[in-house]
Short mmCIF file of C-alpha atoms and ligand atoms in Angstrom, two decimals:
data_model
loop_
_atom_site.label_atom_id
_atom_site.label_comp_id
_atom_site.label_asym_id
_atom_site.label_seq_id
_atom_site.Cartn_x
_atom_site.Cartn_y
_atom_site.Cartn_z
CA MET B 101 20.48 -0.41 -19.14
CA THR B 102 20.47 0.47 -15.35
CA GLN B 103 19.02 -2.17 -12.75
CA SER B 104 14.99 -1.18 -11.56
CA LEU B 105 14.80 -0.96 -7.79
CA TYR B 106 12.65 -3.58 -8.76
CA ASP B 107 15.00 -6.34 -9.92
CA ALA B 108 17.83 -5.00 -7.10
CA VAL B 109 15.22 -6.05 -4.23
CA GLY B 110 14.64 -9.82 -5.80
CA GLY B 111 11.66 -8.97 -7.99
CA GLN B 112 8.17 -10.05 -7.65
CA PRO B 113 8.71 -12.54 -4.73
CA THR B 114 9.77 -9.37 -2.69
CA PHE B 115 6.84 -7.62 -3.35
CA ALA B 116 4.31 -10.54 -2.78
CA ARG B 117 6.28 -11.07 0.55
CA MET B 118 5.56 -7.50 1.42
CA ALA B 119 2.20 -7.30 0.29
CA ALA B 120 1.24 -10.89 2.47
CA GLY B 121 2.59 -9.59 5.23
CA PHE B 122 0.77 -6.39 5.51
CA TYR B 123 -3.03 -8.27 4.95
CA GLU B 124 -1.63 -11.08 7.49
CA GLN B 125 -2.42 -7.84 9.97
CA VAL B 126 -4.99 -5.95 8.23
CA ARG B 127 -7.68 -9.07 8.61
CA THR B 128 -7.60 -8.83 11.88
CA ASP B 129 -7.04 -4.73 12.32
CA ASP B 130 -10.42 -2.67 13.73
CA ILE B 131 -9.79 0.40 11.65
CA LEU B 132 -8.89 -1.05 8.01
CA GLY B 133 -10.00 -4.60 8.63
CA PRO B 134 -14.03 -3.55 7.93
CA MET B 135 -12.89 -1.39 5.06
CA TYR B 136 -11.35 -4.58 3.07
CA PRO B 137 -13.18 -7.09 0.94
CA ALA B 138 -13.28 -10.20 3.16
CA ASN B 139 -14.00 -12.58 0.20
CA ASP B 140 -11.49 -11.72 -1.33
CA TRP B 141 -8.31 -10.92 0.63
CA GLU B 142 -6.29 -13.52 -2.33
CA GLY B 143 -7.14 -10.45 -4.60
CA ALA B 144 -6.55 -7.69 -3.01
CA GLU B 145 -3.15 -8.75 -1.93
CA ASN B 146 -2.02 -9.27 -5.21
CA ARG B 147 -3.54 -6.28 -6.49
CA LEU B 148 -1.31 -4.17 -4.00
CA ALA B 149 1.67 -6.59 -5.16
CA TRP B 150 1.08 -6.10 -8.70
CA PHE B 151 0.67 -2.10 -8.24
CA LEU B 152 4.13 -2.16 -6.24
CA ALA B 153 6.18 -4.28 -8.46
CA GLN B 154 4.91 -1.75 -11.57
CA TYR B 155 5.82 1.19 -9.56
CA TRP B 156 9.57 0.24 -9.34
CA GLY B 157 9.96 -1.40 -12.36
CA GLY B 158 8.92 -4.23 -12.52
CA PRO B 159 5.97 -5.98 -15.04
CA GLN B 160 2.92 -3.96 -15.91
CA THR B 161 0.69 -6.59 -14.51
CA PHE B 162 -1.78 -3.64 -12.21
CA ASN B 163 -1.80 -2.21 -15.40
CA GLU B 164 -2.68 -4.84 -17.32
CA GLN B 165 -5.38 -6.54 -15.06
CA ARG B 166 -6.78 -2.93 -13.26
CA GLY B 167 -6.26 -0.23 -16.02
CA ALA B 168 -4.59 2.88 -15.03
CA PRO B 169 -3.61 3.19 -10.97
CA MET B 170 -5.46 6.37 -10.33
CA LEU B 171 -5.03 5.33 -6.44
CA ARG B 172 -7.13 8.38 -4.82
CA ARG B 173 -10.16 7.96 -7.06
CA ARG B 174 -10.11 3.96 -6.30
CA HIS B 175 -10.07 5.01 -2.53
CA MET B 176 -12.85 7.36 -2.59
CA PRO B 177 -15.02 4.57 -1.69
CA PHE B 178 -13.55 3.84 1.25
CA PRO B 179 -13.54 6.57 4.46
CA VAL B 180 -9.45 7.15 4.41
CA ASP B 181 -8.92 9.45 7.57
CA ARG B 182 -5.64 10.44 9.16
CA ALA B 183 -5.83 7.42 11.59
CA ALA B 184 -6.76 4.77 8.65
CA ALA B 185 -3.78 6.53 7.08
CA GLU B 186 -1.24 5.99 10.23
CA ARG B 187 -2.19 2.65 10.63
CA TRP B 188 -2.03 1.10 6.66
CA LEU B 189 1.68 2.73 7.53
CA GLU B 190 2.60 1.16 10.95
CA LEU B 191 0.93 -2.67 9.21
CA MET B 192 2.70 -1.86 6.17
CA GLY B 193 6.28 -0.73 8.36
CA ARG B 194 6.48 -4.09 10.01
CA SER B 195 5.72 -6.03 7.17
CA LEU B 196 8.69 -4.31 5.46
CA ASP B 197 10.49 -4.94 8.90
CA GLN B 198 10.12 -9.39 7.96
CA ILE B 199 12.16 -8.71 5.04
CA ASP B 200 15.94 -9.02 5.88
CA GLU B 201 18.37 -6.23 4.68
CA GLU B 202 20.33 -8.60 2.62
CA THR B 203 16.89 -8.32 0.65
CA ILE B 204 15.97 -4.91 0.88
CA PRO B 205 19.04 -2.96 1.74
CA PRO B 206 18.20 -0.01 4.00
CA VAL B 207 18.94 2.66 0.51
CA TYR B 208 15.97 0.57 -1.39
CA ARG B 209 13.91 0.37 1.85
CA HIS B 210 13.96 4.32 2.56
CA ALA B 211 12.96 4.81 -1.01
CA ILE B 212 10.09 2.68 -0.47
CA TRP B 213 9.22 3.71 2.49
CA ASP B 214 9.18 7.53 1.55
CA HIS B 215 6.97 6.59 -1.53
CA MET B 216 4.00 4.86 0.89
CA GLN B 217 4.44 7.62 2.79
CA ARG B 218 3.37 10.23 0.52
CA VAL B 219 1.12 8.10 -1.38
CA ALA B 220 -0.91 7.11 2.16
CA ALA B 221 -0.81 11.02 2.54
CA MET B 222 -1.97 11.23 -0.68
CA LEU B 223 -5.13 9.11 -0.18
CA ILE B 224 -7.07 10.98 2.64
CA ASN B 225 -9.86 11.59 2.10
CA THR B 226 -11.78 12.20 5.00
CA ALA B 227 -11.74 14.13 8.14
CA ASP B 228 -10.50 12.96 11.84
CA GLU B 229 -13.50 12.38 13.24
CA GLY B 230 -14.37 14.90 15.72
CA THR B 231 -13.30 17.96 13.35
CA PRO B 232 -15.59 20.48 13.41
CA PRO B 233 -17.61 21.11 10.47
CA PRO B 234 -16.55 23.88 7.76
CA ILE B 235 -18.24 26.94 8.62
CA ALA B 236 -20.96 28.12 6.73
CA HIS B 237 -21.07 31.48 5.37
C1 LIG D 31 -4.21 5.72 3.73
C2 LIG D 31 -4.29 4.68 4.16
C3 LIG D 31 -5.55 3.20 2.66
C4 LIG D 31 -6.23 2.32 3.13
C5 LIG D 31 -7.09 3.15 4.22
C6 LIG D 31 -6.30 1.62 2.22
C7 LIG D 31 -7.42 0.98 1.45
C8 LIG D 31 -7.63 0.21 0.73
C9 LIG D 31 -8.61 -0.23 0.68
C10 LIG D 31 -10.11 -1.00 1.72
C11 LIG D 31 -8.94 -1.41 -0.78
C12 LIG D 31 -9.42 -2.17 -1.63
C13 LIG D 31 -9.02 -3.52 -1.41
C14 LIG D 31 -9.39 -4.15 -2.52
O1 LIG D 31 -9.81 -4.60 -2.99
O2 LIG D 31 -7.90 -4.54 -3.41
C15 LIG D 31 -7.56 -0.67 -1.27
C16 LIG D 31 -6.71 -1.17 -2.19
C17 LIG D 31 -5.27 -0.47 -3.34
N1 LIG D 31 -4.93 0.11 -2.27
FE1 LIG D 31 -5.00 0.82 -0.38
N2 LIG D 31 -5.39 1.71 1.14
C18 LIG D 31 -4.60 2.87 1.87
C19 LIG D 31 -3.46 3.24 1.42
C20 LIG D 31 -2.24 2.69 0.15
C21 LIG D 31 -1.09 2.93 -0.36
C22 LIG D 31 -0.61 4.45 0.97
C23 LIG D 31 -0.93 2.20 -1.37
C24 LIG D 31 0.37 1.97 -1.85
C25 LIG D 31 1.62 2.69 -1.72
C26 LIG D 31 -2.22 1.26 -1.94
C27 LIG D 31 -2.80 1.03 -2.65
C28 LIG D 31 -3.78 0.28 -3.42
C29 LIG D 31 -3.99 -0.25 -3.99
C30 LIG D 31 -2.82 -0.66 -5.95
C31 LIG D 31 -4.89 -1.22 -3.85
C32 LIG D 31 -6.12 -1.75 -5.39
C33 LIG D 31 -6.53 -0.75 -6.34
C34 LIG D 31 -7.40 -1.64 -7.31
O3 LIG D 31 -6.95 -2.66 -8.36
O4 LIG D 31 -8.74 -1.81 -7.49
N3 LIG D 31 -3.32 1.94 -0.80
N4 LIG D 31 -6.84 0.42 -0.31
#
């Protein structure tokens, strides 16, 4: 059996670090901070780590605890515009940078990053501030 990316980067602890480094910054972030549940940082951090680990071939903890990911639907309650998506990626990029290259070799980092960029773009559900409304016919 070929090794999963999950195993290649050190399994659960690595995904836990990714989520922890991200959430550490989210708490005080002017755009993202107010969107997240202030009374459940630990839960939110776990959900993100479970999802990423599962996506890359780790245990199915996310599905067991939360059901099918359906991320677009789950993000509908939040106003995800381009600025929020860019900020999400900025904070996560910084979190990834804190993990050394021996743990996440560049080829895997690239794959992880590519997936995050695609998901972030897919989650945009709100027009940017200042975008004119559609013309009524
Ligand atoms: C594009 C900008 C994004 C914004 C503004 C955003 C915002 C949020 C918020 C406010 C939550 C609720 C926190 C919670 O209670 O769990 C959440 C949950 C979550 N987000 Fe995002 N998110 C973004 C991008 C992403 C991306 C790129 C991923 C995956 C690569 C992701 C994966 C998740 C997951 C797995 C959950 C938990 C869902 C659940 O179990 O209910 N998010 N997000």
